[in-house]
Amino acid sequence: MPAFSQGLEKALHQALTLANERHHEYATLEHLLLALIDDTEAAAVMRACNVDLDELKHTVLTYIDTELDNLVTGYDEDSKPTAGFQRVIQRAVIHVQSSGREEVSGANVLVAIFAERESHAAYFLQEQQMTRYDAVNYISHGIAKRPGASETRSPRGADDEQGGQSGAEPQEDGGKKKQQQDALTAYCINLNNKAKAGKIDPLIGRGSEINRTIQVLCRRSKNNPLYVGDPGVGKTAIAEGLAKRIVEGDVPEVLHNATIFALDMGTLLAGTRYRGDFEERLKQVVKELEDYPGAVLFIDEIHTVIGAGATSGGAMDASNLLKPALSSGTIRCIGSTTYKEFRQFFEKDRALVRRFQKIDVNEPTIEDAIEIMKGLKPYFEEFHKVRYTAEAIKASVELSARYINDRKLPDKAIDVIDETGASQMLVPEAKRKKTIGIKEIEATIATIARIPPKTVSADDEKVLAGLDVELKRVVYG
């Protein structure tokens, strides 16, 4: 059974004391709410949700002193909590227990009050324009309803319904605050920052696609590029490469201040158990994108937004929430999808597809793929502490194109050199090879393609020279 935090114990005692001082037979939710206003954690949540604590305290206190006369008793007995009071505490305990935490805080109890919809306590909070979603959003993600009050860490007692974890207590507005966290920080990845940190590999051989993307982004309307191509051809890499070029200043002046945010659909959907949770999050992201100068939203696998967040019997999903912003040009969006999903989802939603400019991303030729691999070679050499020969790089492309048919270049060639480098970690350090050649590449290809190693060779003449011997082994007569 989770224990009550020290602050919550003090608040519960204060609620009963408030009722006893007024000779009330019962301690109600209004007594509890009045006590929670003085609780550090609950007050921080209410303050972040733009609640005027002084006004709320005056309203609740006036209600208790003027509207609860029927609770006054002439007997000198301790006040007892009402059934609603007990339900709120039990609900908070159950939520905390189901999340695996060990302590119930005032913030948990505050959220539980909203379930008592017929109570004056819940009404007073709603009168302050505070909702259960506002409280949970701040507790779990540090996203405040009031501008400038967001936190980088969740306050202690994060609600389990949003998967919150224990963190530091919220800071007051005064003094220096940590870096603010908003919806873009919570649900998006800043690709510009990722590029500045050197976590994005260089983009090679996609000049025409990048130039077309820049041209579309510079349009006045319908300035939303949509990459369409087979899995593994490098659609996501183009968006990341654009962010890298923006950071390096290798773009037209109109995009010098652009910032690319990659939407994390998994985080956006996580914990959205109640109707309206997903829509509120996405609306907040869109609003902050509109207010962020030069912001560009990147949605990988954009076909997943069609139906994302939809509830049974309703048509509301992410695509319908994005359409108004896309059509008005208030935000710019880059999407990526495959030909299969484009035909399956986009072609059925003409209103959505007409807001995008389709950019075909074809599989690179073997020659282009070799150039791409040469550009990526230093990064894999540094990571695996090996050296790849020029012949090995060429073989990784040619042999993967010949023997691995369920994937596309350059993705499958990248997998080959990565797997080959990783295979050296399986042998003792003294026996590890410092140089990766064609032989090691051939062995990796055989493993991935599940074919006999002797059938994989970068030397066609060598294969043909032994063809007579191999045929005699299997052909008789």
Short mmCIF file of C-alpha atoms in Angstrom, two decimals:
data_model
loop_
_atom_site.label_atom_id
_atom_site.label_comp_id
_atom_site.label_asym_id
_atom_site.label_seq_id
_atom_site.Cartn_x
_atom_site.Cartn_y
_atom_site.Cartn_z
CA MET A 1 0.00 0.00 0.00
CA PRO A 2 1.50 3.39 -0.99
CA ALA A 3 2.21 5.78 1.86
CA PHE A 4 1.03 9.38 2.03
CA SER A 5 3.65 12.04 1.48
CA GLN A 6 4.43 14.30 4.40
CA GLY A 7 2.76 17.21 2.62
CA LEU A 8 -0.42 15.21 1.94
CA GLU A 9 -0.66 14.04 5.56
CA LYS A 10 -0.44 17.66 6.64
CA ALA A 11 -3.16 18.65 4.13
CA LEU A 12 -5.52 15.87 5.28
CA HIS A 13 -5.01 16.88 8.91
CA GLN A 14 -5.65 20.50 7.98
CA ALA A 15 -8.89 19.57 6.16
CA LEU A 16 -10.21 17.78 9.24
CA THR A 17 -9.10 20.68 11.44
CA LEU A 18 -10.97 23.18 9.25
CA ALA A 19 -14.14 21.11 9.67
CA ASN A 20 -13.64 20.67 13.44
CA GLU A 21 -13.08 24.40 14.01
CA ARG A 22 -16.45 25.12 12.42
CA HIS A 23 -18.14 22.25 14.30
CA HIS A 24 -19.01 20.56 11.00
CA GLU A 25 -20.16 16.99 11.33
CA TYR A 26 -18.40 16.03 8.09
CA ALA A 27 -15.21 17.06 6.32
CA THR A 28 -16.13 17.61 2.67
CA LEU A 29 -14.18 17.85 -0.58
CA GLU A 30 -14.33 21.62 -0.23
CA HIS A 31 -12.44 21.37 3.08
CA LEU A 32 -9.93 19.14 1.31
CA LEU A 33 -9.51 21.55 -1.63
CA LEU A 34 -8.97 24.45 0.75
CA ALA A 35 -6.23 22.47 2.48
CA LEU A 36 -4.63 21.48 -0.85
CA ILE A 37 -4.25 25.16 -1.76
CA ASP A 38 -1.61 25.31 0.99
CA ASP A 39 0.02 22.04 -0.14
CA THR A 40 3.27 22.74 -2.02
CA GLU A 41 2.83 20.14 -4.76
CA ALA A 42 -0.89 20.64 -5.38
CA ALA A 43 -0.49 24.43 -5.35
CA ALA A 44 2.32 24.23 -7.91
CA VAL A 45 0.07 22.24 -10.26
CA MET A 46 -2.81 24.70 -9.85
CA ARG A 47 -0.49 27.65 -10.38
CA ALA A 48 0.87 26.08 -13.59
CA CYS A 49 -2.73 25.63 -14.76
CA ASN A 50 -3.26 29.39 -14.46
CA VAL A 51 -5.38 29.19 -11.30
CA ASP A 52 -5.58 32.32 -9.16
CA LEU A 53 -4.92 30.71 -5.77
CA ASP A 54 -5.99 33.75 -3.76
CA GLU A 55 -9.29 34.00 -5.62
CA LEU A 56 -9.87 30.24 -5.35
CA LYS A 57 -9.11 30.28 -1.63
CA HIS A 58 -11.54 33.15 -1.07
CA THR A 59 -14.26 31.40 -3.10
CA VAL A 60 -13.90 28.07 -1.27
CA LEU A 61 -13.66 29.70 2.15
CA THR A 62 -16.78 31.79 1.50
CA TYR A 63 -18.66 28.68 0.40
CA ILE A 64 -17.63 26.74 3.52
CA ASP A 65 -18.59 29.57 5.87
CA THR A 66 -21.94 30.41 4.23
CA GLU A 67 -23.27 27.30 2.53
CA LEU A 68 -22.42 24.48 4.96
CA ASP A 69 -24.54 25.61 7.90
CA ASN A 70 -26.49 22.35 7.69
CA LEU A 71 -23.32 20.49 8.69
CA VAL A 72 -22.98 22.34 12.00
CA THR A 73 -23.64 20.08 14.97
CA GLY A 74 -23.96 20.78 18.66
CA TYR A 75 -22.05 17.66 19.62
CA ASP A 76 -18.38 17.90 20.53
CA GLU A 77 -17.21 15.15 18.18
CA ASP A 78 -14.46 14.97 15.58
CA SER A 79 -15.54 15.58 12.00
CA LYS A 80 -15.74 12.54 9.75
CA PRO A 81 -14.79 12.54 6.05
CA THR A 82 -17.71 12.30 3.63
CA ALA A 83 -18.08 9.42 1.17
CA GLY A 84 -16.82 11.69 -1.63
CA PHE A 85 -13.79 12.65 0.45
CA GLN A 86 -12.98 8.97 0.99
CA ARG A 87 -13.53 8.09 -2.69
CA VAL A 88 -11.05 10.75 -3.79
CA ILE A 89 -8.37 9.45 -1.43
CA GLN A 90 -9.02 5.84 -2.45
CA ARG A 91 -8.92 6.76 -6.13
CA ALA A 92 -5.57 8.52 -5.71
CA VAL A 93 -4.14 5.54 -3.81
CA ILE A 94 -5.31 3.07 -6.48
CA HIS A 95 -3.78 5.16 -9.28
CA VAL A 96 -0.45 5.43 -7.50
CA GLN A 97 -0.45 1.73 -6.59
CA SER A 98 -1.20 0.64 -10.16
CA SER A 99 1.72 2.73 -11.42
CA GLY A 100 4.15 0.99 -9.07
CA ARG A 101 5.03 4.07 -7.04
CA GLU A 102 5.24 4.14 -3.28
CA GLU A 103 3.96 7.59 -2.31
CA VAL A 104 0.68 9.47 -2.76
CA SER A 105 1.09 13.23 -3.10
CA GLY A 106 -1.23 16.21 -3.01
CA ALA A 107 -0.99 16.38 -6.81
CA ASN A 108 -2.51 12.88 -7.09
CA VAL A 109 -5.40 13.84 -4.81
CA LEU A 110 -5.99 17.06 -6.76
CA VAL A 111 -6.37 15.09 -10.02
CA ALA A 112 -8.72 12.62 -8.31
CA ILE A 113 -11.08 15.44 -7.28
CA PHE A 114 -12.09 15.97 -10.93
CA ALA A 115 -13.82 12.57 -10.92
CA GLU A 116 -16.35 13.96 -8.41
CA ARG A 117 -18.07 16.00 -11.10
CA GLU A 118 -21.11 16.91 -8.98
CA SER A 119 -19.01 18.39 -6.18
CA HIS A 120 -18.49 22.10 -5.62
CA ALA A 121 -14.74 21.45 -5.33
CA ALA A 122 -14.55 20.25 -8.94
CA TYR A 123 -16.83 23.12 -10.01
CA PHE A 124 -14.58 25.72 -8.37
CA LEU A 125 -11.54 24.33 -10.22
CA GLN A 126 -13.41 24.32 -13.54
CA GLU A 127 -14.54 27.88 -12.84
CA GLN A 128 -10.83 28.77 -12.86
CA GLN A 129 -10.60 27.23 -16.38
CA MET A 130 -8.62 24.29 -15.01
CA THR A 131 -9.32 20.81 -16.36
CA ARG A 132 -8.12 17.37 -15.41
CA TYR A 133 -6.12 17.25 -18.64
CA ASP A 134 -4.31 20.48 -17.73
CA ALA A 135 -3.26 19.01 -14.39
CA VAL A 136 -2.13 15.68 -15.83
CA ASN A 137 -0.28 17.36 -18.70
CA TYR A 138 1.77 19.40 -16.24
CA ILE A 139 2.34 16.58 -13.76
CA SER A 140 3.45 14.07 -16.39
CA HIS A 141 5.22 16.24 -18.96
CA GLY A 142 5.92 19.55 -17.23
CA ILE A 143 3.81 21.39 -19.82
CA ALA A 144 2.12 24.34 -18.16
CA LYS A 145 -1.06 26.00 -19.34
CA ARG A 146 0.33 29.36 -18.26
CA PRO A 147 3.06 30.71 -20.59
CA GLY A 148 6.53 30.59 -19.08
CA ALA A 149 5.61 28.23 -16.24
CA SER A 150 6.69 24.98 -17.89
CA GLU A 151 9.31 22.79 -16.25
CA THR A 152 11.98 20.49 -17.62
CA ARG A 153 11.15 17.84 -15.02
CA SER A 154 7.86 16.52 -13.77
CA PRO A 155 6.85 17.36 -10.20
CA ARG A 156 6.80 14.59 -7.65
CA GLY A 157 3.72 12.39 -7.74
CA ALA A 158 3.21 12.30 -11.51
CA ASP A 159 -0.12 10.76 -12.38
CA ASP A 160 0.14 7.13 -13.48
CA GLU A 161 -2.49 7.52 -16.15
CA GLN A 162 0.08 9.45 -18.18
CA GLY A 163 2.99 7.23 -17.21
CA GLY A 164 4.61 9.99 -15.16
CA GLN A 165 7.61 9.29 -13.01
CA SER A 166 8.81 10.85 -9.82
CA GLY A 167 10.92 13.92 -10.22
CA ALA A 168 11.87 17.08 -8.42
CA GLU A 169 9.28 19.39 -6.92
CA PRO A 170 8.13 22.17 -9.22
CA GLN A 171 9.98 25.43 -9.02
CA GLU A 172 8.34 28.73 -8.20
CA ASP A 173 8.21 31.50 -10.81
CA GLY A 174 10.79 33.59 -9.00
CA GLY A 175 14.51 33.17 -9.47
CA LYS A 176 16.35 31.37 -12.20
CA LYS A 177 14.46 28.53 -13.84
CA LYS A 178 15.72 25.60 -15.80
CA GLN A 179 15.30 25.51 -19.56
CA GLN A 180 11.61 25.62 -20.34
CA GLN A 181 9.86 22.62 -21.81
CA ASP A 182 6.93 23.10 -24.14
CA ALA A 183 4.88 20.88 -26.44
CA LEU A 184 7.55 20.99 -29.15
CA THR A 185 10.13 19.75 -26.66
CA ALA A 186 7.82 17.09 -25.27
CA TYR A 187 6.46 15.66 -28.52
CA CYS A 188 9.02 16.63 -31.18
CA ILE A 189 12.73 16.21 -31.89
CA ASN A 190 14.66 19.31 -32.94
CA LEU A 191 16.68 18.09 -35.94
CA ASN A 192 18.68 21.32 -36.04
CA ASN A 193 19.99 20.65 -32.53
CA LYS A 194 20.67 17.06 -33.53
CA ALA A 195 22.71 18.31 -36.49
CA LYS A 196 24.63 20.77 -34.30
CA ALA A 197 25.52 17.89 -31.98
CA GLY A 198 27.00 15.98 -34.92
CA LYS A 199 24.43 13.18 -34.70
CA ILE A 200 23.35 13.39 -38.35
CA ASP A 201 25.38 11.74 -41.10
CA PRO A 202 26.10 13.78 -44.25
CA LEU A 203 23.62 13.57 -47.13
CA ILE A 204 25.26 12.42 -50.35
CA GLY A 205 23.82 12.11 -53.84
CA ARG A 206 20.39 13.63 -53.18
CA GLY A 207 20.97 17.11 -54.59
CA SER A 208 17.89 17.15 -56.83
CA GLU A 209 15.57 16.02 -54.00
CA ILE A 210 17.01 18.62 -51.60
CA ASN A 211 16.69 21.41 -54.18
CA ARG A 212 13.10 20.40 -54.92
CA THR A 213 12.35 20.38 -51.17
CA ILE A 214 13.77 23.88 -50.74
CA GLN A 215 11.76 25.10 -53.74
CA VAL A 216 8.51 23.74 -52.28
CA LEU A 217 9.23 25.19 -48.83
CA CYS A 218 9.72 28.62 -50.44
CA ARG A 219 6.23 28.57 -51.98
CA ARG A 220 3.53 30.92 -50.68
CA SER A 221 0.90 28.19 -50.35
CA LYS A 222 0.87 24.39 -50.37
CA ASN A 223 4.49 24.61 -49.27
CA ASN A 224 4.56 21.07 -47.90
CA PRO A 225 6.92 18.51 -49.52
CA LEU A 226 5.96 14.83 -49.41
CA TYR A 227 8.69 12.25 -49.97
CA VAL A 228 7.36 9.07 -51.57
CA GLY A 229 9.67 6.11 -52.08
CA ASP A 230 10.37 2.50 -51.19
CA PRO A 231 11.55 1.64 -47.66
CA GLY A 232 15.29 2.09 -47.24
CA VAL A 233 15.97 4.56 -50.06
CA GLY A 234 16.76 7.39 -47.62
CA LYS A 235 13.62 9.53 -47.24
CA THR A 236 14.28 10.33 -43.59
CA ALA A 237 17.92 11.03 -44.38
CA ILE A 238 16.86 13.80 -46.79
CA ALA A 239 14.96 15.64 -44.05
CA GLU A 240 17.88 15.20 -41.65
CA GLY A 241 20.28 16.30 -44.38
CA LEU A 242 18.22 19.45 -44.92
CA ALA A 243 18.50 20.24 -41.20
CA LYS A 244 22.26 19.76 -41.44
CA ARG A 245 22.45 22.14 -44.41
CA ILE A 246 20.36 24.73 -42.55
CA VAL A 247 22.74 24.59 -39.59
CA GLU A 248 25.73 24.92 -41.92
CA GLY A 249 24.09 27.84 -43.75
CA ASP A 250 24.06 25.99 -47.08
CA VAL A 251 20.49 27.04 -47.95
CA PRO A 252 18.87 30.15 -49.48
CA GLU A 253 18.53 33.12 -47.13
CA VAL A 254 14.78 32.53 -46.81
CA LEU A 255 15.53 29.29 -44.91
CA HIS A 256 18.46 30.53 -42.81
CA ASN A 257 16.26 30.77 -39.71
CA ALA A 258 14.29 27.58 -40.37
CA THR A 259 14.10 24.90 -37.67
CA ILE A 260 12.94 21.37 -38.45
CA PHE A 261 10.97 19.54 -35.76
CA ALA A 262 10.39 15.79 -36.22
CA LEU A 263 7.04 14.74 -34.74
CA ASP A 264 7.31 11.77 -32.37
CA MET A 265 3.94 10.10 -32.93
CA GLY A 266 4.61 7.46 -30.27
CA THR A 267 5.13 10.06 -27.54
CA LEU A 268 2.18 12.06 -28.81
CA LEU A 269 -0.15 9.06 -28.47
CA ALA A 270 1.33 7.66 -25.25
CA GLY A 271 -1.11 7.78 -22.37
CA THR A 272 -4.01 9.29 -24.34
CA ARG A 273 -6.63 7.11 -22.69
CA TYR A 274 -9.42 9.68 -22.64
CA ARG A 275 -11.29 11.33 -25.47
CA GLY A 276 -9.74 14.67 -26.29
CA ASP A 277 -6.28 14.01 -24.82
CA PHE A 278 -4.65 13.40 -28.22
CA GLU A 279 -6.41 16.33 -29.88
CA GLU A 280 -5.33 18.69 -27.10
CA ARG A 281 -1.70 17.63 -27.45
CA LEU A 282 -1.64 17.99 -31.22
CA LYS A 283 -3.43 21.33 -31.11
CA GLN A 284 -0.80 22.55 -28.67
CA VAL A 285 1.99 21.38 -31.00
CA VAL A 286 0.36 23.10 -34.00
CA LYS A 287 -0.18 26.31 -32.03
CA GLU A 288 3.45 26.45 -30.93
CA LEU A 289 4.60 25.72 -34.49
CA GLU A 290 2.51 28.67 -35.68
CA ASP A 291 4.13 30.91 -33.06
CA TYR A 292 7.67 29.62 -33.75
CA PRO A 293 9.36 31.68 -36.52
CA GLY A 294 10.68 29.47 -39.32
CA ALA A 295 9.37 26.19 -37.87
CA VAL A 296 9.01 23.21 -40.21
CA LEU A 297 7.26 20.04 -39.02
CA PHE A 298 8.64 16.71 -40.27
CA ILE A 299 6.37 13.66 -39.98
CA ASP A 300 8.10 10.39 -40.82
CA GLU A 301 5.71 7.66 -41.99
CA ILE A 302 3.07 10.35 -42.36
CA HIS A 303 0.42 7.80 -43.35
CA THR A 304 0.22 6.89 -39.65
CA VAL A 305 -1.44 10.24 -38.89
CA ILE A 306 -4.48 9.18 -40.91
CA GLY A 307 -6.55 7.61 -38.17
CA ALA A 308 -4.15 8.48 -35.35
CA GLY A 309 -6.16 9.54 -32.33
CA ALA A 310 -9.48 8.62 -33.88
CA THR A 311 -12.06 7.31 -31.44
CA SER A 312 -14.70 4.73 -32.16
CA GLY A 313 -17.56 6.30 -34.04
CA GLY A 314 -15.65 9.54 -34.67
CA ALA A 315 -13.82 10.92 -37.65
CA MET A 316 -11.40 13.15 -35.74
CA ASP A 317 -7.77 12.20 -36.27
CA ALA A 318 -4.41 13.88 -36.71
CA SER A 319 -4.85 14.53 -40.43
CA ASN A 320 -8.11 16.43 -39.88
CA LEU A 321 -6.45 18.52 -37.19
CA LEU A 322 -3.54 19.37 -39.49
CA LYS A 323 -5.54 20.22 -42.62
CA PRO A 324 -6.62 23.75 -41.59
CA ALA A 325 -3.08 24.77 -40.66
CA LEU A 326 -1.63 23.21 -43.81
CA SER A 327 -4.16 24.83 -46.15
CA SER A 328 -3.78 28.27 -44.58
CA GLY A 329 0.00 28.10 -44.79
CA THR A 330 0.49 28.93 -41.11
CA ILE A 331 2.78 25.91 -40.73
CA ARG A 332 5.04 24.07 -43.17
CA CYS A 333 5.19 20.30 -43.07
CA ILE A 334 7.49 17.70 -44.63
CA GLY A 335 6.12 14.17 -44.83
CA SER A 336 7.50 10.82 -45.93
CA THR A 337 5.70 7.64 -46.92
CA THR A 338 6.03 4.62 -49.19
CA TYR A 339 4.29 4.04 -52.51
CA LYS A 340 2.14 1.32 -50.96
CA GLU A 341 0.88 3.52 -48.13
CA PHE A 342 0.51 6.50 -50.47
CA ARG A 343 -1.91 4.52 -52.64
CA GLN A 344 -3.64 2.95 -49.65
CA PHE A 345 -4.16 6.08 -47.53
CA PHE A 346 -3.35 9.33 -49.31
CA GLU A 347 -5.14 8.66 -52.58
CA LYS A 348 -8.32 8.02 -50.59
CA ASP A 349 -7.99 11.38 -48.80
CA ARG A 350 -7.81 13.86 -51.66
CA ALA A 351 -8.28 16.81 -49.33
CA LEU A 352 -5.04 15.90 -47.57
CA VAL A 353 -2.92 14.93 -50.56
CA ARG A 354 -3.64 18.16 -52.46
CA ARG A 355 -2.01 20.10 -49.63
CA PHE A 356 1.32 18.36 -50.31
CA GLN A 357 3.76 18.45 -53.22
CA LYS A 358 4.85 14.92 -54.06
CA ILE A 359 8.60 14.32 -54.41
CA ASP A 360 9.59 10.88 -55.69
CA VAL A 361 12.65 9.42 -53.95
CA ASN A 362 13.95 6.63 -56.15
CA GLU A 363 16.46 3.95 -55.26
CA PRO A 364 19.96 5.23 -56.15
CA THR A 365 21.93 3.54 -58.90
CA ILE A 366 24.83 1.28 -57.95
CA GLU A 367 27.26 4.06 -58.88
CA ASP A 368 25.41 6.61 -56.71
CA ALA A 369 25.12 4.10 -53.86
CA ILE A 370 28.89 3.54 -53.95
CA GLU A 371 29.45 7.30 -53.63
CA ILE A 372 27.02 7.39 -50.70
CA MET A 373 28.88 4.55 -48.99
CA LYS A 374 32.21 6.30 -49.52
CA GLY A 375 30.82 9.33 -47.73
CA LEU A 376 29.53 7.25 -44.80
CA LYS A 377 32.66 5.09 -44.58
CA PRO A 378 34.60 7.31 -42.07
CA TYR A 379 31.69 7.26 -39.60
CA PHE A 380 31.49 3.46 -39.54
CA GLU A 381 35.28 3.17 -39.35
CA GLU A 382 35.34 5.44 -36.32
CA PHE A 383 32.51 3.56 -34.63
CA HIS A 384 33.78 0.02 -35.22
CA LYS A 385 37.51 0.89 -34.97
CA VAL A 386 38.27 -0.81 -38.29
CA ARG A 387 39.21 0.28 -41.81
CA TYR A 388 37.16 -0.62 -44.88
CA THR A 389 39.02 -1.01 -48.16
CA ALA A 390 37.68 0.66 -51.29
CA GLU A 391 37.03 -2.81 -52.74
CA ALA A 392 34.99 -3.74 -49.65
CA ILE A 393 32.81 -0.64 -50.01
CA LYS A 394 32.20 -1.38 -53.68
CA ALA A 395 31.45 -5.04 -52.94
CA SER A 396 28.95 -4.12 -50.20
CA VAL A 397 26.86 -2.28 -52.78
CA GLU A 398 27.22 -4.66 -55.72
CA LEU A 399 26.73 -7.88 -53.75
CA SER A 400 23.81 -6.54 -51.69
CA ALA A 401 22.13 -5.43 -54.92
CA ARG A 402 22.64 -8.91 -56.37
CA TYR A 403 21.78 -11.17 -53.43
CA ILE A 404 19.54 -9.15 -51.05
CA ASN A 405 16.28 -8.59 -52.89
CA ASP A 406 13.86 -7.66 -50.11
CA ARG A 407 15.47 -4.29 -49.35
CA LYS A 408 16.66 -1.23 -51.23
CA LEU A 409 19.92 0.63 -51.67
CA PRO A 410 21.58 2.30 -49.87
CA ASP A 411 19.95 0.84 -46.75
CA LYS A 412 20.99 -2.75 -47.42
CA ALA A 413 24.57 -1.77 -48.27
CA ILE A 414 24.77 0.21 -45.02
CA ASP A 415 23.51 -2.85 -43.15
CA VAL A 416 26.24 -4.97 -44.74
CA ILE A 417 29.18 -2.81 -43.69
CA ASP A 418 27.63 -2.23 -40.27
CA GLU A 419 27.10 -5.97 -39.71
CA THR A 420 30.63 -6.71 -40.93
CA GLY A 421 32.13 -4.23 -38.49
CA ALA A 422 29.96 -5.54 -35.66
CA SER A 423 31.00 -9.14 -36.38
CA GLN A 424 34.54 -8.29 -35.26
CA MET A 425 33.20 -7.70 -31.74
CA LEU A 426 32.39 -11.42 -31.53
CA VAL A 427 36.02 -12.51 -31.71
CA PRO A 428 38.73 -11.99 -29.07
CA GLU A 429 40.38 -8.59 -29.26
CA ALA A 430 43.74 -10.08 -30.19
CA LYS A 431 42.22 -11.80 -33.24
CA ARG A 432 40.11 -8.92 -34.50
CA LYS A 433 40.88 -7.68 -37.99
CA LYS A 434 41.81 -4.05 -38.37
CA THR A 435 41.04 -4.01 -42.08
CA ILE A 436 37.78 -5.21 -43.64
CA GLY A 437 38.12 -6.57 -47.16
CA ILE A 438 36.00 -8.30 -49.77
CA LYS A 439 36.20 -11.68 -48.02
CA GLU A 440 34.51 -10.37 -44.86
CA ILE A 441 31.83 -8.59 -46.92
CA GLU A 442 31.06 -11.81 -48.80
CA ALA A 443 30.65 -13.71 -45.51
CA THR A 444 28.21 -11.10 -44.21
CA ILE A 445 26.19 -11.16 -47.44
CA ALA A 446 25.93 -14.96 -47.20
CA THR A 447 24.65 -14.69 -43.62
CA ILE A 448 22.06 -12.01 -44.40
CA ALA A 449 20.85 -13.65 -47.63
CA ARG A 450 20.97 -17.14 -46.07
CA ILE A 451 22.90 -18.69 -48.93
CA PRO A 452 26.08 -20.83 -48.95
CA PRO A 453 29.19 -18.64 -48.58
CA LYS A 454 30.86 -20.25 -51.59
CA THR A 455 28.12 -18.94 -53.89
CA VAL A 456 28.82 -15.33 -52.92
CA SER A 457 31.73 -13.78 -54.76
CA ALA A 458 32.59 -10.34 -56.03
CA ASP A 459 34.76 -11.91 -58.75
CA ASP A 460 32.50 -13.19 -61.55
CA GLU A 461 35.43 -14.76 -63.40
CA LYS A 462 36.28 -16.81 -60.32
CA VAL A 463 32.69 -18.07 -60.09
CA LEU A 464 32.57 -18.98 -63.78
CA ALA A 465 35.96 -20.70 -63.63
CA GLY A 466 34.64 -23.16 -61.06
CA LEU A 467 31.25 -23.59 -62.71
CA ASP A 468 32.28 -26.80 -64.54
CA VAL A 469 33.35 -28.48 -61.29
CA GLU A 470 30.20 -27.39 -59.46
CA LEU A 471 27.93 -28.66 -62.24
CA LYS A 472 29.60 -32.08 -62.27
CA ARG A 473 28.88 -32.42 -58.55
CA VAL A 474 25.14 -32.16 -59.04
CA VAL A 475 24.54 -33.27 -62.66
CA TYR A 476 24.93 -36.95 -63.57
CA GLY A 477 24.97 -38.57 -67.00
#
